[in-house]
Coordinates of C-alpha atoms in Angstrom, one line a residue:
Chain A
M117 CA 105.8 103.5 80.6
V118 CA 106.4 100.5 82.7
A119 CA 106.2 97.1 81.0
S120 CA 104.1 95.0 83.3
W121 CA 101.8 95.2 86.3
R122 CA 104.5 93.8 88.6
E123 CA 107.0 96.3 87.2
S124 CA 104.6 99.1 87.8
M125 CA 104.2 97.9 91.4
R126 CA 107.9 97.8 91.8
W127 CA 108.2 101.3 90.5
Q128 CA 105.5 102.4 93.0
H129 CA 107.1 100.6 95.9
T130 CA 110.5 102.1 95.2
W131 CA 109.6 105.7 94.7
V132 CA 106.6 106.1 97.1
G133 CA 108.7 104.3 99.7
L134 CA 111.6 106.7 99.1
V135 CA 109.6 109.9 99.1
L136 CA 107.6 109.1 102.2
G137 CA 109.9 106.7 104.0
A138 CA 111.4 109.4 106.3
L139 CA 107.9 110.6 107.3
L140 CA 106.8 107.0 107.8
F141 CA 109.8 106.3 110.0
A142 CA 109.0 109.3 112.2
I143 CA 105.4 108.2 112.5
F144 CA 106.3 104.6 113.4
W145 CA 108.9 105.6 115.8
M146 CA 106.7 108.1 117.7
G147 CA 103.8 105.7 117.6
S148 CA 105.9 102.9 119.1
L149 CA 106.9 105.2 121.9
S150 CA 103.4 106.4 122.3
V151 CA 102.1 103.1 123.6
F152 CA 104.2 103.9 126.7
D153 CA 103.4 107.7 126.7
K154 CA 102.2 107.6 130.3
E155 CA 105.3 105.8 131.5
I156 CA 107.5 108.4 129.6
D157 CA 105.4 111.0 131.5
R158 CA 106.4 109.5 134.8
W159 CA 110.1 109.4 133.8
M160 CA 110.1 113.0 132.6
M161 CA 107.9 114.4 135.4
P162 CA 109.4 113.1 138.6
A163 CA 106.9 115.0 140.8
T164 CA 104.1 112.7 139.4
R165 CA 105.8 109.5 140.4
L166 CA 103.1 108.8 143.0
E167 CA 101.1 105.9 144.3
P168 CA 97.7 105.7 142.7
P169 CA 95.1 106.8 145.3
E170 CA 93.0 104.2 147.1
S171 CA 89.9 106.2 147.0
L172 CA 88.8 109.2 144.9
S173 CA 87.8 112.5 146.4
L174 CA 87.0 115.4 144.1
A175 CA 86.3 118.2 146.6
P176 CA 90.0 119.1 147.2
A177 CA 90.7 119.1 143.5
L178 CA 87.8 121.4 142.9
A179 CA 89.1 123.7 145.7
S180 CA 92.4 123.9 143.8
A181 CA 90.6 124.6 140.5
R182 CA 88.9 127.6 142.1
K183 CA 92.3 128.9 143.1
V184 CA 94.2 128.1 139.9
A185 CA 91.5 129.1 137.4
P186 CA 88.7 131.1 139.1
D187 CA 87.5 132.7 136.0
A188 CA 87.8 129.8 133.5
S189 CA 84.6 128.9 131.6
R190 CA 85.2 125.2 132.3
W191 CA 87.4 122.8 134.3
R192 CA 88.2 119.3 133.1
L193 CA 89.6 117.0 135.7
M194 CA 91.4 113.9 134.3
L195 CA 91.0 111.3 137.1
P196 CA 93.9 109.2 138.3
T197 CA 94.4 105.8 136.7
S198 CA 96.9 103.0 137.4
R199 CA 99.2 104.5 134.8
S200 CA 98.6 108.2 135.6
P201 CA 98.4 108.5 139.4
Q202 CA 98.1 112.3 139.4
M203 CA 94.9 114.3 138.7
R204 CA 95.3 116.7 135.8
L205 CA 93.2 119.9 135.6
Y206 CA 92.7 121.4 132.1
Y207 CA 91.3 124.8 131.8
P208 CA 91.2 127.5 129.1
D209 CA 93.2 130.6 129.9
A210 CA 92.1 134.2 129.2
G211 CA 93.2 133.8 125.6
G212 CA 91.2 130.6 125.2
D213 CA 94.3 128.4 125.0
L214 CA 94.1 125.1 127.0
Q215 CA 96.4 125.0 130.0
F216 CA 96.9 122.2 132.5
V217 CA 98.2 121.7 136.0
D218 CA 98.8 118.4 137.8
L219 CA 97.3 117.9 141.2
E220 CA 98.2 115.5 143.9
P221 CA 95.3 113.0 143.9
G222 CA 94.7 112.8 147.7
T223 CA 95.1 116.4 148.7
G224 CA 94.3 118.2 145.5
R225 CA 97.4 120.3 146.0
P226 CA 99.0 121.5 142.7
L227 CA 102.2 119.6 142.1
P228 CA 105.3 121.7 141.2
P229 CA 105.1 122.4 137.4
Q230 CA 107.4 120.1 135.6
G231 CA 107.9 122.3 132.5
T232 CA 107.7 119.5 130.0
L233 CA 105.3 118.2 127.4
A234 CA 106.7 114.7 128.0
G235 CA 105.2 111.6 126.4
S236 CA 101.5 112.4 126.3
E237 CA 101.8 116.0 125.1
F238 CA 104.9 115.9 122.8
I239 CA 105.6 112.3 121.6
F240 CA 102.0 111.2 121.2
P241 CA 100.7 114.2 119.3
F242 CA 103.9 114.1 117.2
H243 CA 102.8 110.6 116.0
F244 CA 99.5 111.9 114.4
S245 CA 100.0 115.7 113.9
L246 CA 103.8 116.1 113.6
H247 CA 103.1 119.3 115.7
L248 CA 102.3 121.1 112.4
K249 CA 99.1 122.8 113.5
A250 CA 98.6 125.4 110.7
G251 CA 95.7 124.3 108.5
Q252 CA 95.9 120.8 110.1
L253 CA 98.8 120.3 107.8
G254 CA 100.4 117.7 110.0
Y255 CA 97.2 115.6 110.1
W256 CA 97.0 115.6 106.3
L257 CA 100.6 114.7 105.9
V258 CA 100.2 111.8 108.3
G259 CA 97.0 110.8 106.4
L260 CA 98.9 110.9 103.1
A261 CA 101.6 108.7 104.7
G262 CA 99.0 106.3 106.0
M263 CA 97.4 105.9 102.5
A264 CA 100.8 105.5 101.0
M265 CA 101.7 102.9 103.7
L266 CA 98.6 100.8 102.8
S267 CA 99.5 101.0 99.1
L268 CA 103.1 100.1 99.9
L269 CA 102.0 97.0 101.8
V270 CA 100.0 95.8 98.8
S271 CA 102.7 96.6 96.2
G272 CA 105.3 95.1 98.5
L273 CA 103.4 91.8 98.5
V274 CA 103.2 91.9 94.7
V275 CA 106.9 92.7 94.2
H276 CA 107.9 90.0 96.6
R277 CA 106.7 87.2 94.3
K278 CA 107.1 84.5 97.0
P279 CA 105.7 86.0 100.3
I280 CA 104.5 82.6 101.5
Q281 CA 107.6 80.4 100.6
D282 CA 109.9 83.0 102.1
L283 CA 107.8 83.8 105.1
F284 CA 110.3 82.6 107.7
T285 CA 113.4 83.1 105.7
F286 CA 116.1 85.3 107.2
R287 CA 119.6 84.5 105.8
A288 CA 121.5 86.7 108.3
H289 CA 124.8 85.0 107.5
K290 CA 124.8 85.9 103.8
R291 CA 126.1 89.1 102.4
L292 CA 124.6 92.4 103.7
G293 CA 122.3 93.0 100.7
R294 CA 120.7 89.5 101.0
A295 CA 120.3 89.7 104.8
N296 CA 118.9 93.2 104.6
L297 CA 116.3 92.3 102.0
D298 CA 115.3 89.2 104.0
L299 CA 114.8 91.4 107.0
H300 CA 112.7 93.8 105.0
N301 CA 110.5 91.0 103.8
L302 CA 110.3 89.3 107.1
T303 CA 109.3 92.4 109.1
G304 CA 106.9 93.3 106.2
V305 CA 105.2 90.0 105.7
V306 CA 105.1 88.5 109.2
G307 CA 104.3 91.9 110.7
L308 CA 101.7 92.5 107.9
P309 CA 98.6 92.0 110.1
F310 CA 99.9 94.5 112.6
H311 CA 101.1 97.1 110.1
F312 CA 97.8 96.8 108.1
I313 CA 95.5 97.0 111.0
M314 CA 97.4 99.9 112.6
T315 CA 97.6 101.9 109.4
L316 CA 94.0 101.4 108.5
S317 CA 92.7 102.1 112.0
G318 CA 94.9 105.2 112.2
L319 CA 93.2 106.6 109.1
V320 CA 89.7 105.6 110.5
I321 CA 90.4 107.6 113.7
F322 CA 90.6 110.9 111.8
V323 CA 87.7 110.2 109.4
N324 CA 86.2 113.7 110.3
I325 CA 89.4 115.4 109.2
Y326 CA 90.1 113.3 106.1
F327 CA 86.4 113.3 105.0
P328 CA 85.2 116.8 106.2
D329 CA 82.1 116.7 104.2
A330 CA 80.8 113.5 105.5
A331 CA 78.4 115.2 107.9
T332 CA 77.0 117.4 105.1
L333 CA 76.3 114.4 103.0
A334 CA 74.7 112.4 105.8
Y335 CA 72.5 115.3 107.2
D336 CA 71.9 117.3 104.0
D337 CA 68.4 118.2 105.2
A338 CA 69.6 119.7 108.6
A339 CA 70.1 123.4 109.0
D340 CA 73.5 122.8 110.7
P341 CA 74.7 119.4 109.4
Q342 CA 78.0 119.5 111.3
G343 CA 76.3 120.3 114.6
R344 CA 73.7 117.6 114.0
F345 CA 76.4 115.1 113.3
I346 CA 78.2 116.0 116.5
E347 CA 75.0 115.8 118.5
E348 CA 73.9 112.4 117.1
G349 CA 77.2 110.9 116.5
L350 CA 79.4 112.1 119.4
G351 CA 76.9 113.4 121.9
R352 CA 76.7 116.9 123.1
F353 CA 74.8 118.9 125.7
S354 CA 75.2 122.6 126.4
R355 CA 73.4 125.4 127.9
P356 CA 74.5 129.0 128.4
P357 CA 75.5 130.4 131.7
A358 CA 72.7 132.2 133.7
G359 CA 74.9 135.1 134.7
E360 CA 74.0 134.7 138.3
P361 CA 76.2 133.0 141.0
G362 CA 75.3 129.5 142.1
T363 CA 76.8 126.8 144.2
L364 CA 78.0 123.5 142.9
A365 CA 76.3 120.4 144.5
P366 CA 78.7 117.7 145.9
L367 CA 80.1 115.6 143.1
E368 CA 80.3 112.3 145.0
P369 CA 76.6 111.4 144.5
M370 CA 77.0 112.1 140.8
L371 CA 80.0 109.8 140.7
E372 CA 77.9 107.1 142.3
R373 CA 75.1 107.5 139.8
A374 CA 77.6 107.4 136.9
R375 CA 79.2 104.2 138.3
A376 CA 75.7 102.6 138.6
A377 CA 74.9 103.6 135.1
W378 CA 78.1 102.2 133.7
S379 CA 78.1 98.8 135.4
G380 CA 80.5 99.8 138.1
E381 CA 83.0 101.7 135.9
G382 CA 83.9 105.2 136.9
P383 CA 84.5 108.2 134.6
A384 CA 87.8 109.0 132.9
F385 CA 87.2 112.7 133.5
V386 CA 84.8 115.1 135.1
R387 CA 84.2 118.4 133.5
V388 CA 82.5 121.3 135.2
W389 CA 80.9 123.8 132.8
H390 CA 80.4 127.5 133.9
P391 CA 81.7 126.8 137.4
G392 CA 80.3 129.2 139.9
D393 CA 77.3 130.1 137.7
A394 CA 73.7 129.2 138.6
A395 CA 73.4 127.3 135.3
S396 CA 76.6 125.2 135.8
Y397 CA 76.5 121.6 134.8
V398 CA 78.8 118.6 135.2
E399 CA 79.8 116.3 132.5
M400 CA 81.3 112.8 133.1
R401 CA 82.8 110.6 130.4
R402 CA 83.1 106.9 131.0
S403 CA 86.6 105.4 131.5
N404 CA 88.1 103.3 128.7
Q405 CA 90.3 101.1 130.9
N406 CA 88.3 97.9 130.6
M407 CA 87.2 98.0 127.0
V408 CA 88.8 98.2 123.6
R409 CA 86.4 100.9 122.4
I410 CA 87.2 104.6 123.1
N411 CA 83.6 105.1 124.2
R412 CA 81.5 108.2 124.0
D413 CA 79.3 107.3 127.0
Q414 CA 78.4 110.6 128.7
L415 CA 76.3 111.7 131.6
Y416 CA 75.4 115.4 132.3
F417 CA 74.2 116.5 135.7
D418 CA 72.7 119.8 136.8
G419 CA 75.4 121.6 138.8
G420 CA 72.9 122.9 141.4
T421 CA 70.6 119.9 142.0
G422 CA 72.8 117.0 140.8
E423 CA 69.9 115.7 138.7
V424 CA 70.7 113.9 135.4
L425 CA 70.2 116.3 132.5
F426 CA 71.3 114.2 129.6
R427 CA 72.7 110.7 128.9
F428 CA 74.4 109.7 125.7
E429 CA 75.6 106.4 124.3
A430 CA 76.9 106.2 120.7
M431 CA 74.9 104.3 118.1
P432 CA 76.3 101.1 116.5
L433 CA 78.1 102.7 113.6
M434 CA 79.9 105.2 115.8
K435 CA 80.6 102.4 118.3
T436 CA 82.3 100.5 115.5
Q437 CA 84.4 103.5 114.5
R438 CA 85.3 103.9 118.2
F439 CA 86.2 100.2 118.5
I440 CA 88.6 100.5 115.5
S441 CA 90.1 103.7 117.0
G442 CA 90.4 102.0 120.4
L443 CA 92.3 99.1 118.8
H444 CA 94.8 101.7 117.7
F445 CA 94.9 103.9 120.8
I446 CA 95.5 101.0 123.2
Q447 CA 94.3 103.1 126.2
F448 CA 92.9 100.0 127.9
D449 CA 94.8 98.1 130.6
H450 CA 96.5 95.2 128.9
W451 CA 100.2 94.9 129.4
P452 CA 101.0 91.9 127.1
L453 CA 99.2 93.7 124.2
R454 CA 101.0 97.0 125.1
W455 CA 104.4 95.2 124.7
L456 CA 103.3 93.4 121.6
Y457 CA 102.3 96.8 120.0
F458 CA 105.6 98.2 121.0
G459 CA 107.4 95.3 119.3
G460 CA 105.2 95.5 116.3
G461 CA 105.9 99.2 115.9
L462 CA 109.6 98.7 116.2
S463 CA 109.4 96.0 113.5
G464 CA 107.7 98.6 111.3
C465 CA 110.7 100.8 111.9
V466 CA 113.1 98.0 110.9
M467 CA 111.0 97.4 107.8
I468 CA 111.4 101.1 106.8
V469 CA 115.1 101.4 107.4
T470 CA 115.9 98.1 105.6
G471 CA 113.8 99.4 102.7
F472 CA 116.0 102.6 102.6
I473 CA 119.2 100.5 102.8
F474 CA 118.0 98.3 99.9
W475 CA 117.4 101.4 97.8
L476 CA 120.9 102.8 98.6
Q477 CA 122.7 99.4 98.1
A478 CA 121.1 98.9 94.8
R479 CA 122.4 102.3 93.5
R480 CA 125.6 102.7 95.4
K481 CA 127.9 101.5 92.7
R482 CA 126.4 103.4 89.8
H483 CA 125.3 106.6 91.5
A484 CA 127.5 107.1 94.5
G485 CA 128.9 110.4 93.4
Q486 CA 125.6 112.0 92.4
G487 CA 123.9 114.7 94.3
A488 CA 120.5 112.9 94.5
F489 CA 122.1 109.8 95.9
R490 CA 123.9 111.8 98.6
L491 CA 120.7 113.6 99.4
V492 CA 119.0 110.2 100.0
E493 CA 122.0 109.0 102.0
G494 CA 121.8 111.9 104.4
L495 CA 118.0 111.8 104.5
T496 CA 118.1 108.2 105.6
V497 CA 120.7 108.8 108.3
G498 CA 118.8 111.8 109.6
S499 CA 115.4 110.2 109.5
V500 CA 116.4 107.0 111.2
T501 CA 119.3 107.4 113.7
G502 CA 118.6 111.1 113.7
I503 CA 115.2 111.0 115.2
I504 CA 116.3 108.4 117.7
L505 CA 119.1 110.7 118.7
A506 CA 116.8 113.7 118.9
T507 CA 114.4 111.7 121.1
L508 CA 117.2 110.8 123.5
A509 CA 118.4 114.4 123.5
F510 CA 114.9 115.4 124.5
F511 CA 115.1 113.0 127.5
V512 CA 118.5 114.2 128.5
A513 CA 117.5 117.9 128.2
N514 CA 114.5 117.1 130.4
R515 CA 116.9 115.9 133.2
L516 CA 119.5 118.7 132.7
L517 CA 117.3 121.8 132.4
P518 CA 116.5 123.3 135.8
L519 CA 112.7 123.6 136.6
E520 CA 112.8 127.4 136.3
A521 CA 114.8 127.4 133.0
R522 CA 113.9 130.0 130.5
F523 CA 115.8 131.2 127.4
A524 CA 115.1 133.8 124.8
G525 CA 111.5 134.1 125.9
Y526 CA 110.9 130.4 125.7
E527 CA 109.4 128.4 128.6
R528 CA 111.2 125.3 129.7
A529 CA 108.8 122.9 127.9
A530 CA 109.5 124.7 124.6
L531 CA 113.3 124.5 125.2
E532 CA 113.1 120.7 125.4
V533 CA 111.3 120.7 122.1
W534 CA 113.9 123.1 120.6
V535 CA 116.6 120.6 121.7
F536 CA 114.7 117.8 120.0
F537 CA 114.4 119.7 116.7
L538 CA 117.9 121.2 116.7
V539 CA 119.5 117.8 117.4
W540 CA 117.4 116.3 114.7
L541 CA 118.5 119.0 112.2
G542 CA 122.1 118.5 113.3
A543 CA 121.7 114.7 112.6
F544 CA 120.6 115.5 109.0
V545 CA 123.6 117.8 108.4
H546 CA 125.9 115.2 109.9
G547 CA 124.4 112.6 107.6
W548 CA 124.9 114.8 104.5
L549 CA 128.5 115.6 105.5
Q550 CA 129.7 112.2 106.7
R551 CA 127.6 110.1 104.4
S552 CA 127.5 106.4 105.2
D553 CA 130.1 106.9 107.9
A554 CA 127.5 109.0 109.8
W555 CA 125.6 105.7 110.8
R556 CA 128.5 104.7 113.0
G557 CA 129.0 108.0 114.7
Q558 CA 125.3 108.4 115.4
C559 CA 125.0 104.9 116.8
W560 CA 127.8 105.8 119.3
A561 CA 126.0 109.0 120.1
I562 CA 122.8 107.1 120.7
A563 CA 124.5 104.7 123.0
M564 CA 126.1 107.6 125.0
L565 CA 122.9 109.6 125.3
A566 CA 120.9 106.6 126.4
V567 CA 123.3 105.8 129.1
A568 CA 123.5 109.4 130.1
A569 CA 119.7 109.6 130.4
V570 CA 119.7 106.7 132.8
A571 CA 122.5 108.1 134.8
L572 CA 120.9 111.6 134.9
N573 CA 117.6 110.2 136.1
A574 CA 119.5 108.4 138.9
V575 CA 121.4 111.6 139.9
T576 CA 118.6 114.1 139.6
T577 CA 115.7 112.1 141.1
G578 CA 117.4 109.5 143.2
D579 CA 115.2 106.8 141.6
H580 CA 118.2 104.7 140.3
L581 CA 117.6 101.4 138.6
L582 CA 118.4 99.3 141.6
K583 CA 115.9 101.2 143.7
T584 CA 113.1 101.2 141.2
L585 CA 113.7 97.5 140.5
A586 CA 113.7 96.6 144.2
E587 CA 110.5 98.6 144.7
G588 CA 108.9 97.2 141.5
Y589 CA 108.3 100.7 140.3
W590 CA 107.9 99.7 136.6
P591 CA 107.2 103.0 134.8
V592 CA 110.7 104.3 135.6
A593 CA 112.5 101.0 135.9
G594 CA 111.1 99.9 132.5
M595 CA 112.1 103.2 130.8
D596 CA 115.6 102.9 132.2
L597 CA 115.9 99.3 131.1
M598 CA 114.7 100.1 127.6
L599 CA 117.2 102.9 127.4
L600 CA 120.0 100.5 128.4
A601 CA 118.7 97.9 125.9
G602 CA 118.7 100.6 123.2
A603 CA 122.2 101.6 124.1
A604 CA 123.4 97.9 123.8
V605 CA 121.8 97.6 120.4
A606 CA 123.4 100.9 119.3
V607 CA 126.9 99.7 120.5
W608 CA 126.4 96.4 118.7
S609 CA 125.4 98.2 115.5
A610 CA 128.3 100.6 115.8
R611 CA 130.8 97.8 116.2
R612 CA 129.4 95.9 113.3
L613 CA 129.6 99.0 111.2
T614 CA 133.2 99.5 112.2
Q615 CA 134.1 95.9 111.1
H616 CA 132.2 96.4 107.9
R617 CA 134.1 99.6 107.3
A618 CA 137.5 97.9 108.0
V619 CA 136.6 95.2 105.4
R620 CA 135.6 97.8 102.9
L621 CA 138.8 99.7 103.4
R622 CA 140.9 96.6 103.0
E623 CA 139.1 95.8 99.8
V624 CA 140.0 99.3 98.5
E625 CA 143.6 98.9 99.5
F626 CA 144.3 95.4 98.3
G627 CA 141.3 95.0 96.0
Chain B
M1027 CA 98.6 83.0 138.1
V1028 CA 96.0 81.4 135.8
D1029 CA 96.3 84.5 133.6
G1030 CA 100.0 84.1 133.4
L1031 CA 99.8 80.4 132.5
L1032 CA 97.2 81.1 129.8
L1033 CA 99.3 83.8 128.4
L1034 CA 102.3 81.4 128.2
A1035 CA 100.0 78.9 126.5
V1036 CA 98.9 81.5 123.9
F1037 CA 102.5 82.2 123.0
A1038 CA 103.7 78.6 123.2
C1039 CA 101.0 77.4 120.9
A1040 CA 101.5 80.2 118.4
Y1041 CA 105.2 79.5 118.3
T1042 CA 104.8 75.8 118.0
G1043 CA 102.2 76.2 115.2
M1044 CA 104.5 78.6 113.3
A1045 CA 107.4 76.2 113.8
W1046 CA 105.3 73.3 112.3
L1047 CA 104.3 75.4 109.4
A1048 CA 107.9 76.5 108.8
L1049 CA 109.1 72.8 108.8
S1050 CA 106.4 72.0 106.2
Q1051 CA 108.5 74.1 103.8
E1052 CA 111.3 72.2 102.2
R1053 CA 114.1 74.7 102.8
H1054 CA 113.5 74.8 106.5
W1055 CA 113.0 71.0 106.8
R1056 CA 116.3 70.5 105.1
A1057 CA 118.1 72.9 107.4
V1058 CA 116.6 71.5 110.6
R1059 CA 116.1 67.8 109.9
G1060 CA 118.1 67.1 106.7
G1061 CA 116.7 65.3 103.6
T1062 CA 113.2 66.1 102.2
P1063 CA 109.9 65.8 104.0
G1064 CA 107.4 63.5 102.2
R1065 CA 104.2 64.8 100.9
A1066 CA 102.2 63.1 103.6
R1067 CA 104.4 64.6 106.2
I1068 CA 104.0 68.1 104.7
R1069 CA 100.3 67.7 104.9
R1070 CA 100.4 66.5 108.5
L1071 CA 102.7 69.4 109.5
R1072 CA 100.4 72.0 107.9
L1073 CA 97.3 70.5 109.5
G1074 CA 99.0 70.2 112.8
G1075 CA 100.4 73.7 112.6
A1076 CA 97.0 75.1 111.9
L1077 CA 95.6 73.2 114.9
W1078 CA 98.3 74.6 117.2
L1079 CA 97.4 78.1 116.0
L1080 CA 93.7 77.4 116.7
L1081 CA 94.6 76.1 120.2
S1082 CA 96.4 79.4 120.7
L1083 CA 93.2 81.2 119.9
V1084 CA 91.3 79.1 122.4
W1085 CA 93.6 80.0 125.2
A1086 CA 93.5 83.7 124.2
L1087 CA 89.6 83.6 124.2
L1088 CA 89.6 81.8 127.6
R1089 CA 92.0 84.4 129.1
D1090 CA 90.6 87.6 127.7
A1091 CA 87.2 86.9 126.0
A1092 CA 86.7 88.1 122.4
H1093 CA 87.4 91.8 122.6
F1094 CA 90.9 91.6 124.0
G1095 CA 91.5 87.9 123.1
V1096 CA 91.3 88.3 119.3
P1097 CA 93.9 91.2 119.2
L1098 CA 96.1 89.2 121.6
W1099 CA 95.9 86.2 119.4
V1100 CA 96.7 88.1 116.2
M1101 CA 99.7 89.8 117.9
A1102 CA 100.8 86.4 119.3
L1103 CA 100.8 85.0 115.7
V1104 CA 103.0 87.9 114.6
A1105 CA 105.4 87.4 117.6
G1106 CA 105.4 83.6 117.0
G1107 CA 106.3 84.2 113.3
F1108 CA 109.2 86.5 114.2
A1109 CA 110.4 84.1 116.9
V1110 CA 110.4 81.1 114.5
A1111 CA 112.2 83.1 111.8
L1112 CA 114.9 84.1 114.2
A1113 CA 115.2 80.6 115.7
L1114 CA 115.7 79.1 112.2
T1115 CA 118.5 81.6 111.6
W1116 CA 120.4 81.3 114.9
K1117 CA 119.0 78.5 117.1
P1118 CA 117.5 75.7 114.9
R1119 CA 117.6 73.6 118.1
C1120 CA 114.7 75.7 119.4
I1121 CA 112.7 74.6 116.3
E1122 CA 113.6 70.9 116.8
V1123 CA 112.3 71.0 120.4
V1124 CA 108.7 71.8 119.5
T1125 CA 108.6 69.7 116.4
A1126 CA 110.1 66.5 117.9
L1127 CA 106.8 64.8 118.2
R1128 CA 106.1 62.1 115.7
H1129 CA 104.5 63.4 112.5

């Protein structure tokens, strides 16, 4: 048994941090990148580097939908925004799986498929689901990590003893152990508001998954509590197809009515249910660009007459939940906040890696030879520099694989994901073999891959940095600049690690 | 233009407020100014620091209204805190600049 409350908190902080640190780093890293998911999309999908359209016309896009997915039971058209200039058509294929194709916003013509999941379909879902779909395992692991993170923030404050007195203290010039712990405390305590709000709101987003019986408890007298919850909480309208052909009324008047209903704001997407059927209907969901809340405002129109069938706006409790979610999702247009979130997320990454290093430093002398210590050493390298390396390999693969690439039955998009996971796995193996020397090697590899990604973007798309900077095309220029900045940090770290190693070797020789 | 200036004001006030609060702690006062701050000075620095932070909130609310302004302010405080900690470590001169007023 542990002696005191503070000791028990220290024990909790040490071991929960160790067990879930790798997972938390992956979530923080992918979350930090996710605030720029659309910009990563532009970088990885050169065909979508378009000017946002000046006016919106839906008819050409609908004509494309009829060609691409004539038999689909619904089409969802994501409308262009300042960050995503293309139109994206989602539709279920014959097997019921959701497919998408990007359309040129003006002409509605399908853009050449880019064969990538990019930021919004790989990096962003990785952040909250780890791409482990079976039994929603990924969601639950992330939820567990989120709860653990909240408890780590609390126990960290207790263990710290003097969080206020040491608030601004960073003794970078002292020995590594001191500087590392200062950095852990600094990123933890100064960044606490961000870490706490993000972790809590992240859990609130998936309340339906983490608290699956909530609907049953709230609507225990209803025949179908889950359905009733969706109806009242999230809004839903549906009607079966008539089985007879019908024509779709023009969508422009419906758009006008939606804008009028939503104080001038347009929809984020338009969904046509049962296209081509006499009972078809059109759903519009209000855009989130100008509000924090991920709203549930919906309008449904009759496909034949264009009359409003149903209007929904969430009730106060759901609006609150949606506000908290929106704070996390940052889908609204606010560039200063977007950059601040990015910085906050990276400070969380620093907090986690310094925590790992503290654990290792405290035990290096006594346990260096033991298997468990070596296991953690490799785990740390693989989960920190390894995932960064894997992400960069994902970018590089995106620029190297030809558009029609296929291998062993896998589509191009899946190949990129394979590259990611294989490089990540390789980084773990490298970490276990090379131990603490692996940091240096992986830092050099990160620098080289980051520079290679910038160079490959210039060669394969012609949008080199000078051009994008001159044109002020920030999605690609910003991504390239961040890659170069990352490379610079990696080189600096690798050189510091080399010096550190030289000192250590001298100590061994002359010690 | 106005938006940009207001944004600058949000960050400048958050940074200045954090710098004042940092100097109200003996360790940082000694490192930047030398000697020890008196009790009255510590009180003034804390009160002044809090006022700077409040002023930062005012600019944030003026720029973005409550729904975006409050998150912006909270994040500006975090950024200001990091900036002050890094300045104390590497460029104490940057702390002196914003705390040179009489207090």
